[in-house]
PDB file of C-alpha atoms in Angstrom:
ATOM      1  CA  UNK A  11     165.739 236.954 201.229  1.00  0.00           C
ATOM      2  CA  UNK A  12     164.123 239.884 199.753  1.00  0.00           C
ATOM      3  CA  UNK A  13     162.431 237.625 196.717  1.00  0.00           C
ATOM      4  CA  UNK A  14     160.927 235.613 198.941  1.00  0.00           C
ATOM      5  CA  UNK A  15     159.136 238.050 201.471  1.00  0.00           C
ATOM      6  CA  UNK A  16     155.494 236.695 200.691  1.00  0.00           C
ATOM      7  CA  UNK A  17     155.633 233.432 200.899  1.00  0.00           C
ATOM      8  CA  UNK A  18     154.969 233.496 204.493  1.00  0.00           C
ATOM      9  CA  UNK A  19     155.964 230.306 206.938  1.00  0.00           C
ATOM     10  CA  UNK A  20     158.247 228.170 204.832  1.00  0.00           C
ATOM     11  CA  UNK A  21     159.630 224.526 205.757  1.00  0.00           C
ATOM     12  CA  UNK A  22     162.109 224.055 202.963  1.00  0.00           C
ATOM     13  CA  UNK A  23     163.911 226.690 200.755  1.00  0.00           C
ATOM     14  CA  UNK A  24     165.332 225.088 197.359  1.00  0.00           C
ATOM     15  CA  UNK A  25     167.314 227.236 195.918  1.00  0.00           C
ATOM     16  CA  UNK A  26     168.863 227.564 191.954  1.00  0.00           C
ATOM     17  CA  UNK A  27     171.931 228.550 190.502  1.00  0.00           C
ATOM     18  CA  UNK A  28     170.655 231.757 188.418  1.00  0.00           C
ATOM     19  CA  UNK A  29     170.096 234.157 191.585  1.00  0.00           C
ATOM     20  CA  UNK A  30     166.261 233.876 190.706  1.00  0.00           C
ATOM     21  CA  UNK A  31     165.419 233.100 194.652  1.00  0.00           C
ATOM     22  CA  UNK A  32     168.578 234.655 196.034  1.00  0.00           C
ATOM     23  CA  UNK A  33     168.771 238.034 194.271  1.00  0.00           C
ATOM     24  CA  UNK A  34     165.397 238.302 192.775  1.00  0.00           C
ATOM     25  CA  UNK A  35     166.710 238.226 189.614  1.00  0.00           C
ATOM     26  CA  UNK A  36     167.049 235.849 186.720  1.00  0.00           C
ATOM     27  CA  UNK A  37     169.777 235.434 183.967  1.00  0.00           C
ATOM     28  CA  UNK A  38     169.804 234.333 180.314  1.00  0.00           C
ATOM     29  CA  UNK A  39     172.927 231.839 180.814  1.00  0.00           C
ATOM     30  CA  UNK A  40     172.458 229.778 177.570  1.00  0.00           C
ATOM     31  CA  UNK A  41     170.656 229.349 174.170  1.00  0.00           C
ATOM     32  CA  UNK A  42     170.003 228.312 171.036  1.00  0.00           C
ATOM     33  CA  UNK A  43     171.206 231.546 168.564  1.00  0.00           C
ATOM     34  CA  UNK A  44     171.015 230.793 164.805  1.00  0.00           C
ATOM     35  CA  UNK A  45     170.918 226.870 165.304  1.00  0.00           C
ATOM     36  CA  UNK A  46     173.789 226.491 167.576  1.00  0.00           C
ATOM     37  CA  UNK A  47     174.167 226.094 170.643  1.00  0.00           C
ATOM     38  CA  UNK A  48     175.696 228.451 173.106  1.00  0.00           C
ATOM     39  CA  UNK A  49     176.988 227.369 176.481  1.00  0.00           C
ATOM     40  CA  UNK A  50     177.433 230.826 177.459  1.00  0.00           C
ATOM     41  CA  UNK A  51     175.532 233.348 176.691  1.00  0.00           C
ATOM     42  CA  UNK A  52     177.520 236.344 173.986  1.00  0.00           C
ATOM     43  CA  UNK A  53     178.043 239.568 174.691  1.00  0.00           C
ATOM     44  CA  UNK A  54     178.182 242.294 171.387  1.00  0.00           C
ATOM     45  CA  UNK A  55     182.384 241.470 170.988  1.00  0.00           C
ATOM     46  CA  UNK A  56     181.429 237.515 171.163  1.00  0.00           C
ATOM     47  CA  UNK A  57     179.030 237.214 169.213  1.00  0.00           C
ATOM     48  CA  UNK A  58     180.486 238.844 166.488  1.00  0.00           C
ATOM     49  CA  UNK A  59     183.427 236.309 166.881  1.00  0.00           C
ATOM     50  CA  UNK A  60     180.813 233.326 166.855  1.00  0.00           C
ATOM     51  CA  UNK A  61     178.593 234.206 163.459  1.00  0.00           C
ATOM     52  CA  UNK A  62     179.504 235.790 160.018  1.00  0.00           C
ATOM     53  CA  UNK A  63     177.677 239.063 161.084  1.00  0.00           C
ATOM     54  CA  UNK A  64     177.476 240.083 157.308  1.00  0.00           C
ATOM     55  CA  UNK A  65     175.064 237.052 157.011  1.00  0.00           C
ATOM     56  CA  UNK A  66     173.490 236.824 160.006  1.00  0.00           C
ATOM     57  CA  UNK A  67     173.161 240.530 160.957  1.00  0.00           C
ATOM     58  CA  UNK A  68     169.857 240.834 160.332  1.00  0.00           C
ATOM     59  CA  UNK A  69     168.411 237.755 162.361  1.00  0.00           C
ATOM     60  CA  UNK A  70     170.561 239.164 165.304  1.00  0.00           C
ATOM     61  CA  UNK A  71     168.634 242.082 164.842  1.00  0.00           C
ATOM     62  CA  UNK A  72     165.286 241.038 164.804  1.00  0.00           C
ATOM     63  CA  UNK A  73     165.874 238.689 167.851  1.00  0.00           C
ATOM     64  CA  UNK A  74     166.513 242.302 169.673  1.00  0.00           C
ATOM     65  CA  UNK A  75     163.596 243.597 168.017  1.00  0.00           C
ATOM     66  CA  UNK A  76     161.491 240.915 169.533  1.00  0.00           C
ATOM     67  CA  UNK A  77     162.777 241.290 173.037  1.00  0.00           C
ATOM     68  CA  UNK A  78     162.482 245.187 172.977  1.00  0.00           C
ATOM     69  CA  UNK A  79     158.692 245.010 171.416  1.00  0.00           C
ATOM     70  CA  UNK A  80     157.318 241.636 172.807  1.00  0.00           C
ATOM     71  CA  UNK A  81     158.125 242.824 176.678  1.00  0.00           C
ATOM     72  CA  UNK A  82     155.866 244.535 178.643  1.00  0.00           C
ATOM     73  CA  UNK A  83     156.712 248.336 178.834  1.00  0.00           C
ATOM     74  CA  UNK A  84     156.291 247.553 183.037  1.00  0.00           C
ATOM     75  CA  UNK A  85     159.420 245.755 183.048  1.00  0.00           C
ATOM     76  CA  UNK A  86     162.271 247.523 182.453  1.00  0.00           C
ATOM     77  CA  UNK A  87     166.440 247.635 184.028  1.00  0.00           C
ATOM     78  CA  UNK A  88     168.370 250.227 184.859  1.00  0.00           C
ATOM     79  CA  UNK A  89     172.459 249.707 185.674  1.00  0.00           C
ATOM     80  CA  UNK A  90     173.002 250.473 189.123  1.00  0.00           C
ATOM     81  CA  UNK A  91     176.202 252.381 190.321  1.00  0.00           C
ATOM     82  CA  UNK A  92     177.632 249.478 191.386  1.00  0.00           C
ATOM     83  CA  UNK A  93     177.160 248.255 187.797  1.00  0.00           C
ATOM     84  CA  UNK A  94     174.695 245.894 188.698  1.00  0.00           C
ATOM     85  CA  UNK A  95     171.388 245.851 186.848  1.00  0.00           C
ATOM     86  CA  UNK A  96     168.118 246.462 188.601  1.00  0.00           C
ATOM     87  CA  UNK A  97     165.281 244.990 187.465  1.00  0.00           C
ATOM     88  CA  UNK A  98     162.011 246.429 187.693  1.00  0.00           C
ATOM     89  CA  UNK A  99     158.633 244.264 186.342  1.00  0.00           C
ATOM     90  CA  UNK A 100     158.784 240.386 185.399  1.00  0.00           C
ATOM     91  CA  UNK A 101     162.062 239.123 186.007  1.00  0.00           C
ATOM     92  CA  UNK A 102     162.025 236.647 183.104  1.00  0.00           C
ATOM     93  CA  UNK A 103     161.500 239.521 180.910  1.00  0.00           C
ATOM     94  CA  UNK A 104     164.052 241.401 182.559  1.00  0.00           C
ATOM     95  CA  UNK A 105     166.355 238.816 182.192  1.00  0.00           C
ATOM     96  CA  UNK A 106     165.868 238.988 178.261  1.00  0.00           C
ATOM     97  CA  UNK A 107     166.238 242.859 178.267  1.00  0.00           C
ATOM     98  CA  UNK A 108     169.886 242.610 180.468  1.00  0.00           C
ATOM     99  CA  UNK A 109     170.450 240.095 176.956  1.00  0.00           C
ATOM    100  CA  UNK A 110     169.446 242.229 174.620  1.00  0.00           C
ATOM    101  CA  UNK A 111     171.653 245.336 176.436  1.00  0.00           C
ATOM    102  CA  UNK A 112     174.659 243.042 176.775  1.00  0.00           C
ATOM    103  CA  UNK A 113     174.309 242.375 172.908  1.00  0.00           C
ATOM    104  CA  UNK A 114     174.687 246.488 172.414  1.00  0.00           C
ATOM    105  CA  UNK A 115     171.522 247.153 172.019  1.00  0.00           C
ATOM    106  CA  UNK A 116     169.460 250.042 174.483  1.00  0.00           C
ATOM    107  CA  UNK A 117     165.991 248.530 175.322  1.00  0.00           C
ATOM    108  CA  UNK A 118     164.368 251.918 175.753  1.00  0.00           C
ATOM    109  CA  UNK A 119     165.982 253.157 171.882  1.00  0.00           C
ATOM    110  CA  UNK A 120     164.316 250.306 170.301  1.00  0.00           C
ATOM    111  CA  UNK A 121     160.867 250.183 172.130  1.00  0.00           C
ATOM    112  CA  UNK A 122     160.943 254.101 171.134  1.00  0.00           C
ATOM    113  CA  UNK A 123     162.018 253.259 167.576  1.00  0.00           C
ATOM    114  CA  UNK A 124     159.408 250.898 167.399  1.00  0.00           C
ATOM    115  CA  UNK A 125     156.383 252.008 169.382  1.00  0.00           C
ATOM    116  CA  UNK A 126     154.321 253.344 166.236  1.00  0.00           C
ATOM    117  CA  UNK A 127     154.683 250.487 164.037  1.00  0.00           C
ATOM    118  CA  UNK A 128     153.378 248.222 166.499  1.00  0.00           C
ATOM    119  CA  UNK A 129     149.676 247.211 165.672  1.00  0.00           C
ATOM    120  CA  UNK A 130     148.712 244.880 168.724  1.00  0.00           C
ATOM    121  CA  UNK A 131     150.252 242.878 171.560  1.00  0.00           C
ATOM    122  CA  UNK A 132     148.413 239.507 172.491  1.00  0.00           C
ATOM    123  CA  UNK A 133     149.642 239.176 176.352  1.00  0.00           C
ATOM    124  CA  UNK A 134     150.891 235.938 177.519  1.00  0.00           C
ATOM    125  CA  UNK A 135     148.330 233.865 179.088  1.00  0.00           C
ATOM    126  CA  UNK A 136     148.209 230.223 180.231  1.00  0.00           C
ATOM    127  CA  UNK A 137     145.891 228.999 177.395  1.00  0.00           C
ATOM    128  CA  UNK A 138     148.223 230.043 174.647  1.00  0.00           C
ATOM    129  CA  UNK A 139     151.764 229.594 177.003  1.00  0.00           C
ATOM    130  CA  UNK A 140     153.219 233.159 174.866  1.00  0.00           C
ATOM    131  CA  UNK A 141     152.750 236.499 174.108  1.00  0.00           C
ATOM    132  CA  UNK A 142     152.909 237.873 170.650  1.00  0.00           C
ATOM    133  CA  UNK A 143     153.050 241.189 169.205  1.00  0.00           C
ATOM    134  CA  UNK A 144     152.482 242.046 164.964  1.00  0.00           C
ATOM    135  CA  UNK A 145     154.916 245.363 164.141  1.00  0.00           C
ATOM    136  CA  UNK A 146     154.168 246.885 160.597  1.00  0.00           C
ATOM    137  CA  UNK A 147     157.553 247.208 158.751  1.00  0.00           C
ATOM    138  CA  UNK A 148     158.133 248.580 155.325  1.00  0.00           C
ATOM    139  CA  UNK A 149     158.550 244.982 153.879  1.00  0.00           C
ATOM    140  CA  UNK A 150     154.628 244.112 155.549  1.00  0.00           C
ATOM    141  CA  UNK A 151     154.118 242.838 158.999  1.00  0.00           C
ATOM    142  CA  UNK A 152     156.324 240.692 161.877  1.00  0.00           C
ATOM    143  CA  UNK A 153     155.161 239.073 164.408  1.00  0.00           C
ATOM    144  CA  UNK A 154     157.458 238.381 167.384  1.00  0.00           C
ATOM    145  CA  UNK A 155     156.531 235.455 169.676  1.00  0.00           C
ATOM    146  CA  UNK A 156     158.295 234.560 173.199  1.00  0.00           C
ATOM    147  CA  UNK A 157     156.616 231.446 175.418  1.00  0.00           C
ATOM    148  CA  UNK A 158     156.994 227.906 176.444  1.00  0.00           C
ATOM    149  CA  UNK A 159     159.717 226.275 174.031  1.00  0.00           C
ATOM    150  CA  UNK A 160     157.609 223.821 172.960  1.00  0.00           C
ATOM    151  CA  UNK A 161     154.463 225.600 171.711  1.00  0.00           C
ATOM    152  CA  UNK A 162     156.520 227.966 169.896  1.00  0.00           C
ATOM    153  CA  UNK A 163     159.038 225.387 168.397  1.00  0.00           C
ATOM    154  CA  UNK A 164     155.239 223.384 166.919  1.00  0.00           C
ATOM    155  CA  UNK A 165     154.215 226.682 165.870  1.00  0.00           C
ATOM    156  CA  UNK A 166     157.681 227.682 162.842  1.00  0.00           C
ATOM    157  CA  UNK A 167     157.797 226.280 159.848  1.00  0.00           C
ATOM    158  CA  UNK A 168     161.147 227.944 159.011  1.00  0.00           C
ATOM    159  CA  UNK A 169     164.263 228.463 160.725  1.00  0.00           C
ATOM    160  CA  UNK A 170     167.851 230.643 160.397  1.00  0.00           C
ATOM    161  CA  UNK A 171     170.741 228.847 160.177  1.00  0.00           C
ATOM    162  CA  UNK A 172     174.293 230.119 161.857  1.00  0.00           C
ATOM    163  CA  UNK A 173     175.174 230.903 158.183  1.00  0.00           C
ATOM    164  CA  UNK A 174     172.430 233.188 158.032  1.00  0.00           C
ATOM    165  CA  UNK A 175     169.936 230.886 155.821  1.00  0.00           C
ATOM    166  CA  UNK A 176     166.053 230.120 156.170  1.00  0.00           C
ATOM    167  CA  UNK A 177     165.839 226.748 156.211  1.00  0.00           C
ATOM    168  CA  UNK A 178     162.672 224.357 156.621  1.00  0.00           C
ATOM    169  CA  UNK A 179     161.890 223.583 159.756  1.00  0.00           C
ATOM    170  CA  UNK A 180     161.816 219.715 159.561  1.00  0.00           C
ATOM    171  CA  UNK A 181     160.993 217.368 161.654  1.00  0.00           C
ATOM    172  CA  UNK A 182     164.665 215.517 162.343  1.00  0.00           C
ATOM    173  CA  UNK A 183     165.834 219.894 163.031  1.00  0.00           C
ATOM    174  CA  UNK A 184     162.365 220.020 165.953  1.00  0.00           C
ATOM    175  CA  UNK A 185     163.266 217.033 167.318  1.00  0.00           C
ATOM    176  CA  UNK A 186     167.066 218.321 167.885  1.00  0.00           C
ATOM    177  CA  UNK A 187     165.623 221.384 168.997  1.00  0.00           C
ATOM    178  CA  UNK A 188     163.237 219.901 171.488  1.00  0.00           C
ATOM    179  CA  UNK A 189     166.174 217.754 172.593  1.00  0.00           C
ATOM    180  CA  UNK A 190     167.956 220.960 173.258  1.00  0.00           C
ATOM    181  CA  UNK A 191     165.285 222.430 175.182  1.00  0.00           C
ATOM    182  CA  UNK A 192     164.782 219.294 177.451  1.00  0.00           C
ATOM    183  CA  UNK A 193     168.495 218.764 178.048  1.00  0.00           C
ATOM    184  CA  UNK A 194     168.357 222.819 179.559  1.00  0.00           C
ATOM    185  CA  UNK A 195     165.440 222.206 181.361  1.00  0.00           C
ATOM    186  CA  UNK A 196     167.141 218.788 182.760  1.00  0.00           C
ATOM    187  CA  UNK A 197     170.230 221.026 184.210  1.00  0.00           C
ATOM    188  CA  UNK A 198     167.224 223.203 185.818  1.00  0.00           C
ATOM    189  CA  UNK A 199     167.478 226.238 183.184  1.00  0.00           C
ATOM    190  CA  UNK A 200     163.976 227.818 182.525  1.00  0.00           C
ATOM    191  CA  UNK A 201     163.652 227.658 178.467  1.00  0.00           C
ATOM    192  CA  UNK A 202     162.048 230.318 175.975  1.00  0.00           C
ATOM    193  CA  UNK A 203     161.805 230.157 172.590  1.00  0.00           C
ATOM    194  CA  UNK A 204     161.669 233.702 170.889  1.00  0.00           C
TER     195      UNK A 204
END
């Protein structure tokens, strides 16, 4: 297995269901998107079955703002000829870039769209469990945040609805959330919260 070159002399190999040991490669397979769940993750013509795009447009939007900014400019894919992305970089990253292409959005347009209004990218690092990065937009400033579910989920105070409202994060909505996020992790899904 070409992912698992370096690990040397190896006694047991455990393998998962997203092609991360297999095919070096990882896969968003299912989420959270405007409060509701999704069992598989939408493509562009899905997801503009599932939501009222004239509402919740915007959020959609900024999610692929976030993954286009708040990635590392080392990862990167690239569709192969036999239509199969290649990833190239961190494949959990990569994994949210093949999302944010499949929702009809080119990475590389947005990070070049984008790379003058950002004013500074905190890296991900095992103290703070995410990476953030602060854009300057006409209406102020942004700040997109990606890392382990629950830090980010105890850092928002405000969430958008599938309707395409903010609505107070309270604490019966973090609790359903968190119950989300441990029910994915119990079917042996890697979560993110973005």
């Amino acid at each position: 297995l070409a992912a698992c070159e370096t690990m040397g002399g190896a006694t047991n190999i455990c393998s998962d269901k997203t092609g991360t040991l297999t095919e070096n490669r990882m896969t968003a397979t299912q989420g959270v998107f405007l409060s509701r769940v999704v069992n598989d993750v939408p493509n562009k013509e899905s997801l503009s079955k599932a939501f009222d795009m004239a509402k919740c447009e915007t959020y959609i939007n900024r999610l692929l703002e976030g993954i286009a900014s708040n990635t590392l400019e080392t990862s990167f894919v690239q569709m192969t000829q036999n239509k199969i992305w290649e990833f190239k970089g961190n494949k959990t990253e990569c994994a949210l870039l093949v999302l944010c292409e499949d929702l009809g959005q080119s990475v590389q347009t947005l990070r070049d769209e984008l790379r003058d209004s950002r004013l500074r990218t905190l890296n991900f690092n095992y103290d703070r469990k995410r990476m953030s990065t602060i854009l300057r937009t006409p209406e102020g400033y942004r700040v997109h945040t990606k890392g382990g579910s629950e830090i980010v989920l105890g850092l928002c105070s405000h969430y958008v609805d599938d309707k395409g409202e903010i609505l107070q994060f309270t604490n019966q909505k973090r609790d359903e959330m968190n119950g989300e996020v441990l029910r994915l992790a119990k079917s042996g899904l890697r979560t993110l919260c973005l």
